[in-house]
CSV table of C-alpha atoms in Angstrom, one decimal:
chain,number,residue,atom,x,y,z
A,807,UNK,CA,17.9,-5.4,71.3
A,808,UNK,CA,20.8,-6.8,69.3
A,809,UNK,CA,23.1,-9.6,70.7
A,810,UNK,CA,26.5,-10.2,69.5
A,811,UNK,CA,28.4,-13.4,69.2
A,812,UNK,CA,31.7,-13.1,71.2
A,813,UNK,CA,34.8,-13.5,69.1
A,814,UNK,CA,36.9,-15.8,70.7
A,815,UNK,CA,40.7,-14.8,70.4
A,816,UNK,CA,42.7,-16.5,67.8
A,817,UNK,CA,45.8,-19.0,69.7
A,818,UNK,CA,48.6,-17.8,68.4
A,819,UNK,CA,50.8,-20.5,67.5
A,820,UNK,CA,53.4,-22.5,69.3
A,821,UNK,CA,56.8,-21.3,68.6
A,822,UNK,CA,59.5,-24.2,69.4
A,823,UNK,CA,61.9,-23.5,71.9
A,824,UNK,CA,65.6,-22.1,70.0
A,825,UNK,CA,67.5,-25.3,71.1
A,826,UNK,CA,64.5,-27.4,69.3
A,827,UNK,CA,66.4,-25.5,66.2
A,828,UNK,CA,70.1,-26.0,67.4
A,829,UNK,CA,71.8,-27.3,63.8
A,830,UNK,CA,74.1,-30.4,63.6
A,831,UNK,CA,75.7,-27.8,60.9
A,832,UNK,CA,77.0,-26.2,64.2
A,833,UNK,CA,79.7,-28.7,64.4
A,834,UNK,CA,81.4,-27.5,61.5
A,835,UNK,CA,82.5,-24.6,63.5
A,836,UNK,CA,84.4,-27.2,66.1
A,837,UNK,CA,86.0,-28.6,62.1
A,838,UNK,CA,86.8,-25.2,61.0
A,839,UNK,CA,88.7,-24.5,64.2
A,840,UNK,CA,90.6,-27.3,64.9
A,841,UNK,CA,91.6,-27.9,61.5
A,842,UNK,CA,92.8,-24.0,61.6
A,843,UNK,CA,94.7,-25.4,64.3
A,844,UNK,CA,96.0,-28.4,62.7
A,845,UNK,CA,97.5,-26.1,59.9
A,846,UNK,CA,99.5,-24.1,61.9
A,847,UNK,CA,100.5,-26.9,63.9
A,848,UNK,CA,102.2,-28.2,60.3
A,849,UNK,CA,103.2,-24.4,60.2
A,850,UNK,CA,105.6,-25.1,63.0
A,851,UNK,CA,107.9,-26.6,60.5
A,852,UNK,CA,108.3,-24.0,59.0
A,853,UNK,CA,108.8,-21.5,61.9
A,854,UNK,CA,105.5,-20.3,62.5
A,855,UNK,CA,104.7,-20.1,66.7
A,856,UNK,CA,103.7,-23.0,68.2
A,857,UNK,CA,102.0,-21.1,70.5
A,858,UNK,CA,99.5,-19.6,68.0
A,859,UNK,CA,98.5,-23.4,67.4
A,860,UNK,CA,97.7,-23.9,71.0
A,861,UNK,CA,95.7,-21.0,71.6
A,862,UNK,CA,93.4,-22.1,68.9
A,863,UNK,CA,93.3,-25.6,70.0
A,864,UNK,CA,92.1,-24.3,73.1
A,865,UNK,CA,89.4,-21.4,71.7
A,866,UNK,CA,88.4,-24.8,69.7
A,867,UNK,CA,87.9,-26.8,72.4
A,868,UNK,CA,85.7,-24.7,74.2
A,869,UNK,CA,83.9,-23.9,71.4
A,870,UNK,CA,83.4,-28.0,70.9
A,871,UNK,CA,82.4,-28.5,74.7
A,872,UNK,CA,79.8,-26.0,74.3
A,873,UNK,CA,78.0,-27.2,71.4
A,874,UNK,CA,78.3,-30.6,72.3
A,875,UNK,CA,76.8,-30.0,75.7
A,876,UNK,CA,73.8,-27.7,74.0
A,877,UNK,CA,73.3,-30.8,71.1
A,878,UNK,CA,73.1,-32.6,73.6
A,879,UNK,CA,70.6,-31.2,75.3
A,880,UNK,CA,68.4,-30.8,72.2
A,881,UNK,CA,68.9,-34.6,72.0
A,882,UNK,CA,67.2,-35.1,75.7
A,883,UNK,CA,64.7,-32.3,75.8
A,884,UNK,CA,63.3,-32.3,71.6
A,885,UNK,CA,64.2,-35.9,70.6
A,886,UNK,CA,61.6,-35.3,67.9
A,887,UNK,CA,63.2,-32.5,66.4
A,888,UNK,CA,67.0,-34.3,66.6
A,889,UNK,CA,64.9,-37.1,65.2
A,890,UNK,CA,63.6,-35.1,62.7
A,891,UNK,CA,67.2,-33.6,61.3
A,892,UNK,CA,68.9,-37.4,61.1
A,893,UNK,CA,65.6,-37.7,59.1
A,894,UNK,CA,66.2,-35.6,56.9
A,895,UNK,CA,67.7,-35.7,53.3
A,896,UNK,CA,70.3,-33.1,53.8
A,897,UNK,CA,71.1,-32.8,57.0
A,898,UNK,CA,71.9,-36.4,57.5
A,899,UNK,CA,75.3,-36.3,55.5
A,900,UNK,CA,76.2,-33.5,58.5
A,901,UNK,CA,75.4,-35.8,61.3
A,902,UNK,CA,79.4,-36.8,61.1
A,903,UNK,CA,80.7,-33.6,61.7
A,904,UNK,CA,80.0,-34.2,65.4
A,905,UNK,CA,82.3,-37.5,65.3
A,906,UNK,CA,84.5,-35.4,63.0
A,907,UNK,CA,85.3,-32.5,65.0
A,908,UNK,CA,86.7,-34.9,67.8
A,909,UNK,CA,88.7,-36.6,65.4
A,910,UNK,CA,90.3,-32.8,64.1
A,911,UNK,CA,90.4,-31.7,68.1
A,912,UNK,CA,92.7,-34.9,68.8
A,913,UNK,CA,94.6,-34.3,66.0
A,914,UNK,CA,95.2,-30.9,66.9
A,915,UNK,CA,95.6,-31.6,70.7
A,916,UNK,CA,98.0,-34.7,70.7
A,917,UNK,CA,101.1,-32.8,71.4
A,918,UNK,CA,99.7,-30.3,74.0
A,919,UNK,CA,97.0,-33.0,75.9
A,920,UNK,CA,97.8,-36.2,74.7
A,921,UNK,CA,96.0,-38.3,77.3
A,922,UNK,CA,92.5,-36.4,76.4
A,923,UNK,CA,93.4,-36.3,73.3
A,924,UNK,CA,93.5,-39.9,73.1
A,925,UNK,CA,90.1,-40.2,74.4
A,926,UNK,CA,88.8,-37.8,72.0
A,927,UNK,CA,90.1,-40.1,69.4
A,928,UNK,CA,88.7,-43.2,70.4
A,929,UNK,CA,85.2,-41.8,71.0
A,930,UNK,CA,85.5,-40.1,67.6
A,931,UNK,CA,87.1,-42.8,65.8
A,932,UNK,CA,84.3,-45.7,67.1
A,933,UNK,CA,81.7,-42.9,66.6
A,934,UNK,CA,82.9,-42.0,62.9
A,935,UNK,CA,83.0,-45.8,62.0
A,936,UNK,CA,79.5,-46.7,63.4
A,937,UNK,CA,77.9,-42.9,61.9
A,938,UNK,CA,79.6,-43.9,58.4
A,939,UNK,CA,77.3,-47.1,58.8
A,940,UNK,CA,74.5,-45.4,59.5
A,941,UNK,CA,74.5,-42.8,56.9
A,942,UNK,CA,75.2,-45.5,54.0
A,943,UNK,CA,72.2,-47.8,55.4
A,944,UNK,CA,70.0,-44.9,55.1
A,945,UNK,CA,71.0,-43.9,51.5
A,946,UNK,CA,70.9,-47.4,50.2
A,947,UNK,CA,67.3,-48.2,52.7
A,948,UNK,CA,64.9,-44.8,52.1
A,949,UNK,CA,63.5,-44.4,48.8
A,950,UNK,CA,62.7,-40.9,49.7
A,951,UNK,CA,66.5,-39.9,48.1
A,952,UNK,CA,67.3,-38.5,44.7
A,953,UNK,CA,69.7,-37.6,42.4
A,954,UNK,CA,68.2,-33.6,43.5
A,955,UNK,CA,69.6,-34.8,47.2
A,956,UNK,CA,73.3,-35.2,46.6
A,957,UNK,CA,75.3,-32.8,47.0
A,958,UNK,CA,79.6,-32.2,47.9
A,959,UNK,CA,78.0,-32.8,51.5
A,960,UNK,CA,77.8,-36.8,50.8
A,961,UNK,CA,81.9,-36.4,51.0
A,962,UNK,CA,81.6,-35.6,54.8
A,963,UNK,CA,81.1,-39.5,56.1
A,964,UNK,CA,83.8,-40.6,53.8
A,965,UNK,CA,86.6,-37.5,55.1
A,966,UNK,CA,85.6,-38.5,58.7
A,967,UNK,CA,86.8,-42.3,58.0
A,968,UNK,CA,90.2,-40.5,56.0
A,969,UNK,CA,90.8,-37.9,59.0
A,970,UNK,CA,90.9,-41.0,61.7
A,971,UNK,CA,95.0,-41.8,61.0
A,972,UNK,CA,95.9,-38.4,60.9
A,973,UNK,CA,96.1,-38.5,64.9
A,974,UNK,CA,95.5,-42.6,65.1
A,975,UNK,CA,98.8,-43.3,64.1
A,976,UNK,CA,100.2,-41.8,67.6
A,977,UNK,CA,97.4,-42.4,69.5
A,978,UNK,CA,95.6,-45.7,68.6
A,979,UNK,CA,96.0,-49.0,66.8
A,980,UNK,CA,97.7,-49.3,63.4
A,981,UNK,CA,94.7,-51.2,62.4
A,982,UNK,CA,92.4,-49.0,62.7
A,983,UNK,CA,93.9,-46.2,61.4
A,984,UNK,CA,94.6,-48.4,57.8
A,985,UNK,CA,91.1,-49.8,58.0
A,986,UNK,CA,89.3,-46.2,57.9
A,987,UNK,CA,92.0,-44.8,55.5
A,988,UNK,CA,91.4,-47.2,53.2
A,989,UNK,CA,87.5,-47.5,53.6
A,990,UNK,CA,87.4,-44.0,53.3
A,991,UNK,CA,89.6,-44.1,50.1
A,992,UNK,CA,87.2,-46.4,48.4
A,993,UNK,CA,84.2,-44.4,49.4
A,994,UNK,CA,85.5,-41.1,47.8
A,995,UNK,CA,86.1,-43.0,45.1
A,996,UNK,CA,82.6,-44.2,44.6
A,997,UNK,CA,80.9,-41.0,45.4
A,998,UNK,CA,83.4,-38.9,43.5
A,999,UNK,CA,81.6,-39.5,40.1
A,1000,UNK,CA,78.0,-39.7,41.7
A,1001,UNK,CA,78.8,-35.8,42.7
A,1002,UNK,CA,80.5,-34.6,39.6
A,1003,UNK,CA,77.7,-35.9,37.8
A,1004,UNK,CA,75.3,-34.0,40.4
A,1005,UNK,CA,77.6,-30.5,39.7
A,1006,UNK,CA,78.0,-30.8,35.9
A,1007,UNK,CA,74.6,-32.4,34.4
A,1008,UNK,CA,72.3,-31.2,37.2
A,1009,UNK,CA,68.7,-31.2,37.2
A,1010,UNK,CA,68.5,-28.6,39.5
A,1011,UNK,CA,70.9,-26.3,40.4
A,1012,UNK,CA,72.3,-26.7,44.4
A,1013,UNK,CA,70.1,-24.4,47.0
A,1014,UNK,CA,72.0,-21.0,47.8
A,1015,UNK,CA,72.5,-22.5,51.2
A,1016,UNK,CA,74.5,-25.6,50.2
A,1017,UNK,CA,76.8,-23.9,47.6
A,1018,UNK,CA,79.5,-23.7,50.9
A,1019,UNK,CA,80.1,-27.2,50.7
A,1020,UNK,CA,81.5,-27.1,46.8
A,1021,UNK,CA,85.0,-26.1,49.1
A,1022,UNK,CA,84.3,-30.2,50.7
A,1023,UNK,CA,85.1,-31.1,47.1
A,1024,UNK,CA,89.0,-30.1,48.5
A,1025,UNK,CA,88.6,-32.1,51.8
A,1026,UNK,CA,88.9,-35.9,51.1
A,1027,UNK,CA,92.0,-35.3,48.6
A,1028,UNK,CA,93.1,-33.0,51.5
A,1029,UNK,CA,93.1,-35.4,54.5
A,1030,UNK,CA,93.7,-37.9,52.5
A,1031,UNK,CA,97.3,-36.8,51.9
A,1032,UNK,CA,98.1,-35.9,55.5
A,1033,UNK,CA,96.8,-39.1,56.8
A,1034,UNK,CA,98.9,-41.3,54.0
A,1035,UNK,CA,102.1,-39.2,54.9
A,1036,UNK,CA,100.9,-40.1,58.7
A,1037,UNK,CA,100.8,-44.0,57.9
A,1038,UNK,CA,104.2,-43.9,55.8
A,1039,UNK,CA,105.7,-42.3,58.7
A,1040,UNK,CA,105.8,-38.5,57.2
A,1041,UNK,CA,107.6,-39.2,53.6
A,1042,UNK,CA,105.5,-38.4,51.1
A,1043,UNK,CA,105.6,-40.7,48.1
A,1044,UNK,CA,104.3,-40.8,44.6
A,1045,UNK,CA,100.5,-41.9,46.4
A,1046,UNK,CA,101.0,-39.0,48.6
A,1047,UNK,CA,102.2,-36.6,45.3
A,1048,UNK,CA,99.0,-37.8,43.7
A,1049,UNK,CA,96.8,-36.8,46.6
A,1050,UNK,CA,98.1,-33.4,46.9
A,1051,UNK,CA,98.1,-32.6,43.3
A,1052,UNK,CA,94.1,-33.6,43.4
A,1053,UNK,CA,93.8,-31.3,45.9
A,1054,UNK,CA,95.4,-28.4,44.9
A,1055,UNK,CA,93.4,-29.3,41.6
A,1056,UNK,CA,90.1,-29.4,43.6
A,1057,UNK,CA,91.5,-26.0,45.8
A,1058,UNK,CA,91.8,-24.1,42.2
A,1059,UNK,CA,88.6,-25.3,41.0
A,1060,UNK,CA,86.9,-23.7,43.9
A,1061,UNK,CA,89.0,-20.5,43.7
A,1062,UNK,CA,87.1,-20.1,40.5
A,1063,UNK,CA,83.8,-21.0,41.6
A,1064,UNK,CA,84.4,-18.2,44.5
A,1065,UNK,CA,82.9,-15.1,42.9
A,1066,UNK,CA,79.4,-17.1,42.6
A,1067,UNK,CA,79.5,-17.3,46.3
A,1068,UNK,CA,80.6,-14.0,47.4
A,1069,UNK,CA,77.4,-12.7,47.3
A,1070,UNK,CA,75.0,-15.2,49.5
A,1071,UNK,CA,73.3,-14.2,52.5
A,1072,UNK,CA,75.4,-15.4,55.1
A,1073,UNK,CA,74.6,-19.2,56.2
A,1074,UNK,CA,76.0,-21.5,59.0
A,1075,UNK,CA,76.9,-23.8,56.0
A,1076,UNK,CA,79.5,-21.1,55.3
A,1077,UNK,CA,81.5,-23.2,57.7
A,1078,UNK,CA,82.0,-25.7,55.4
A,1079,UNK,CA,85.0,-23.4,53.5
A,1080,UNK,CA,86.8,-23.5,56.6
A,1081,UNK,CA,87.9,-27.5,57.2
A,1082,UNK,CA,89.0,-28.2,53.5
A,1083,UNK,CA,90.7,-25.1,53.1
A,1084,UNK,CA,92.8,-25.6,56.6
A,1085,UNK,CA,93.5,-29.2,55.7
A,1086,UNK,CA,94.7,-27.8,52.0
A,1087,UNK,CA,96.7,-25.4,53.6
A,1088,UNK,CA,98.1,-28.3,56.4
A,1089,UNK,CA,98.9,-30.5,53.6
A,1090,UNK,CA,100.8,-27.9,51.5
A,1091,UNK,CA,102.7,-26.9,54.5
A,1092,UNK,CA,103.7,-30.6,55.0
A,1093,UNK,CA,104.7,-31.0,51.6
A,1094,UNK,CA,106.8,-27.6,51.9
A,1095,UNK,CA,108.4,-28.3,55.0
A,1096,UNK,CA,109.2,-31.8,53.6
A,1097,UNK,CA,110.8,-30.9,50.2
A,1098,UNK,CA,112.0,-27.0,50.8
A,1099,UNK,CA,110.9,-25.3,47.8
A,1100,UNK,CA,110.6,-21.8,47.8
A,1101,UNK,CA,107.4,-21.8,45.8
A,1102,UNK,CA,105.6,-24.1,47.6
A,1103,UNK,CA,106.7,-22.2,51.0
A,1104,UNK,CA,105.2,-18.9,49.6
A,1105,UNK,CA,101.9,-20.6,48.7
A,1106,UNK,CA,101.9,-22.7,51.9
A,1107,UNK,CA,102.4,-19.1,53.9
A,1108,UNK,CA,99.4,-17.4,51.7
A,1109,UNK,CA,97.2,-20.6,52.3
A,1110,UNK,CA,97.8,-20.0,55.9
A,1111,UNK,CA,96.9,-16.6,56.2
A,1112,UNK,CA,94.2,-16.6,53.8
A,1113,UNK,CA,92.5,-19.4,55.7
A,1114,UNK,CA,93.5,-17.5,59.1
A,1115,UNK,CA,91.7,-14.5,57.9
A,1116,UNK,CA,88.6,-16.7,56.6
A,1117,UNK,CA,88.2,-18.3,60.6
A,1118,UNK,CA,88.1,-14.8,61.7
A,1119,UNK,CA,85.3,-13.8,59.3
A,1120,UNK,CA,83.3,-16.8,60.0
A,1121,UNK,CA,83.5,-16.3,63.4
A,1122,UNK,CA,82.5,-12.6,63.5
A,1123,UNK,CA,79.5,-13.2,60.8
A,1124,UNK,CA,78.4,-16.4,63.0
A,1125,UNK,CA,78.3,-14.2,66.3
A,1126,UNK,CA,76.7,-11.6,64.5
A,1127,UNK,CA,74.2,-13.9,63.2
A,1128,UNK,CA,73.9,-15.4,67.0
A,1129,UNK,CA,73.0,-11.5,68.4
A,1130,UNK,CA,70.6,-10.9,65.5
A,1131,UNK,CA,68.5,-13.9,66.4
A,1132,UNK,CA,69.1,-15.4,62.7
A,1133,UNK,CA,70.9,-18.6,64.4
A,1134,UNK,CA,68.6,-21.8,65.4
A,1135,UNK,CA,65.3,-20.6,63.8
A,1136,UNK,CA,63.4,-22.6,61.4
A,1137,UNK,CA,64.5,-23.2,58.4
């Protein structure tokens, strides 16, 4: 008589629940959309509907609420998995986007809700300040970053600080608004180098998913030109002149870098065209509106539309993404 040994089933294992997963990159949606609104809100000045403005404000702001609420619950119910992403060597230049996209919202929202909108600005105005300080004491404090780390995403903390007098100027203190323009000057300036060096004499190429964020290379020239024209009360100097021409420089450069990109899987990270591209196309449109040139009307026009039609793609790839289960899985 023969005995055999019971095989005892093999646990299969434990798969974390989808919000554990839930992406600070998600954020950059809230960016994208406001600052799509934000354009045409410029747009207006050159006869474009203000209405169309508002309904994306709106769509935006929904789309904000929501993923604020759900990050929020991530933060509550997995603490070890949000403590895990502002852990991590990426992901931690993204943490800002959340302070960022309130900043964009306020900006977009001052002349339809003002009195929210000022709140939004104060909680993201405080919040970028004190998330800027955070993600600078934990480049300078963890040896565990390197040269292989940096990436057009560093740029993120410093627009944040850049993006604050675009709406501060109406809705909070002068001071403020001068203090995180010019911080956020200084830090683009200091980075600037440490990036090109990353993107010209790498060591290692940037991962397929990060190549999106060569378009924040357009950003801090970007809002840096709309929130100088802000603080000099809308005329646009030879500063401002400077700032724009950087970032149409930037906005070629990444025209020609394009093609590479046209053929990556899709990533949430994709986001990252939207934002710099709608405040290239908002700051063009100012500087159109402000000086009449028929050129620079045309290309402010195309800008707009081209970065209308991007939104809509994004969005469509991103809820196709959501349905196909490929959104807030492990990475």
């Amino acid at each position: 008589m023969t005995t055999t040994t019971p095989v005892e089933p093999v646990a299969e294992p434990v798969r974390a629940p989808r919000l554990a997963h839930l992406p600070v990159t998600f954020f950059a949606t809230v960016m994208g959309l406001a600052g799509l609104a934000l354009a045409w809100r410029k747009a207006a000045a050159m006869g474009a509907p203000e209405a169309v403005s508002t309904v994306i404000f709106w769509i935006a702001l929904a789309v904000g609420a929501a993923v604020a609420l759900a990050y929020a619950a991530k933060i509550v119910l997995h603490t070890d998995a949000f403590r895990a992403e502002i852990r991590h060597p990426v992901r931690l230049a993204f943490v800002p986007t959340s302070t960022i996209a309130l900043l964009l919202l306020a900006a977009a929202g001052r002349e339809i809700v003002p009195g929210p909108a000022t709140v939004l600005w104060w909680l993201g105005a405080v919040g970028q300040v004190a998330l800027t300080l955070v993600v600078l004491s934990a480049w300078i404090s963890r040896p565990t970053f390197t040269s292989t780390h940096v990436s057009p995403a560093w740029f993120i903390p410093v627009v944040g600080l850049v993006v604050v007098p675009m709406a501060g100027v109406d809705l909070g203190p002068m001071w403020l608004s001068r203090f995180a323009f010019w911080a956020g000057m200084l830090l683009w300036l200091a980075l600037l180098p440490i990036v090109l060096q990353r993107l010209f004499v790498h060591e290692q190429p940037l991962p397929a998913p990060l190549l999106p964020t060569l378009a924040v290379l357009v950003a801090p020239p970007s809002a840096g030109f709309l929130a100088w024209t802000a603080l000099n009360g809308g005329t646009i100097d030879v500063a401002g002149e400077a700032l724009l021409d950087v970032a149409v420089l930037f906005g070629l450069l990444f025209a020609a870098l394009a093609l590479r990109l046209r053929r990556l899987p899709f990533f949430l990270s994709w986001w990252a065209f939207a934002f710099p591209l709608a405040a290239l196309s908002a700051a063009v449109t100012t500087a159109a509106a402000t000086q009449a040139v028929a050129a620079l009307t045309v290309v402010a026009w195309t800008l707009l539309a081209a970065v209308s039609a991007l939104v809509l793609v994004l969005a469509w790839r991103t809820a196709g993404a959501m349905a196909a289960g490929r959104i807030c899985v492990p990475e």
